[in-house]
Amino acid sequence: MMAANLKPTESELEILQILWEKGNCTVRDVHEILEKNKDAGYTTTLKLMQIMHEKGLVTRDTSAKTHIYHALVNQEKTQQHLVDKMIDNVFNGSAARLVMQALGNHTASKDEIDSIKKYLDELSNK
């Protein structure tokens, strides 16, 4: 099964977020970051990362005693895939409904609203 066709679990996405931000990490590095936000056992983090390796979501360098993990899946492509699935499954294919729901539930800063307006203007001019 190719990684591009996989839907990472919520826990796998948390680990991928860390690897996308930090780059190469050991299990200990990832575990210490996860532990700041939730009660996560080291062996659980290790097992998740081993499963992610088997699924093709991450690669690991085993040349040293401590294995170094790196995300194999692209952050933008993964985000786009998940958003596409959400639009199809939750919002009946309507990107507008997703955007209105997101903006209605979360307070956007003035800079974020300006960026959204600029993006919409660019889309309108295409």
Coordinates of C-alpha atoms in Angstrom, one line a residue, residues 18-88:
I18 CA 6.3 17.1 14.8
L19 CA 8.5 15.5 12.1
W20 CA 7.3 18.1 9.5
E21 CA 8.3 20.9 11.9
K22 CA 11.5 19.5 13.4
G23 CA 12.8 17.3 10.5
N24 CA 14.8 14.3 11.7
C25 CA 13.9 13.1 15.2
T26 CA 14.4 10.2 17.5
V27 CA 11.5 8.5 19.2
R28 CA 12.6 10.3 22.4
D29 CA 12.5 13.7 20.7
V30 CA 9.0 13.1 19.4
H31 CA 7.8 11.6 22.8
E32 CA 9.1 14.7 24.7
I33 CA 7.1 17.0 22.5
L34 CA 4.0 14.8 22.6
E35 CA 4.2 14.6 26.4
K36 CA 3.9 18.4 26.7
N37 CA 0.3 18.3 25.4
K38 CA -1.0 14.9 26.5
D39 CA -0.2 11.8 28.6
A40 CA 1.7 9.6 26.2
G41 CA 3.8 6.6 27.1
Y42 CA 7.2 6.2 25.5
T43 CA 6.5 2.7 24.4
T44 CA 3.2 3.8 22.8
T45 CA 5.1 6.5 20.8
L46 CA 7.7 3.9 19.8
K47 CA 5.1 1.5 18.6
L48 CA 3.2 4.1 16.7
M49 CA 6.3 5.2 14.9
Q50 CA 7.2 1.6 14.1
I51 CA 3.7 1.1 12.6
M52 CA 4.1 4.4 10.7
H53 CA 7.4 3.0 9.3
E54 CA 5.6 -0.2 8.2
K55 CA 2.9 1.8 6.5
G56 CA 5.4 4.0 4.6
L57 CA 4.6 7.2 6.4
V58 CA 8.1 7.6 7.8
T59 CA 11.5 6.4 7.1
R60 CA 14.2 5.6 9.7
D61 CA 17.9 5.6 9.7
T62 CA 19.1 2.5 11.7
S63 CA 22.9 3.1 11.1
A64 CA 23.4 4.4 14.7
K65 CA 22.2 2.9 18.0
T66 CA 19.4 5.5 18.2
H67 CA 17.1 5.4 15.2
I68 CA 16.4 8.6 13.4
Y69 CA 12.9 9.1 11.9
H70 CA 11.9 11.3 9.0
A71 CA 8.5 11.9 7.4
L72 CA 8.1 10.3 4.0
V73 CA 4.7 11.9 3.2
N74 CA 4.6 15.5 2.1
Q75 CA 2.8 17.9 4.5
E76 CA 1.0 19.9 1.8
K77 CA -0.2 16.8 -0.1
T78 CA -1.4 15.2 3.2
Q79 CA -3.2 18.3 4.3
Q80 CA -4.8 18.6 0.8
H81 CA -5.9 15.0 0.8
L82 CA -7.5 15.3 4.3
V83 CA -9.2 18.5 3.4
D84 CA -10.6 17.1 0.2
K85 CA -11.9 14.1 2.1
M86 CA -13.5 16.3 4.7
I87 CA -15.1 18.5 2.1
D88 CA -16.5 15.5 0.3

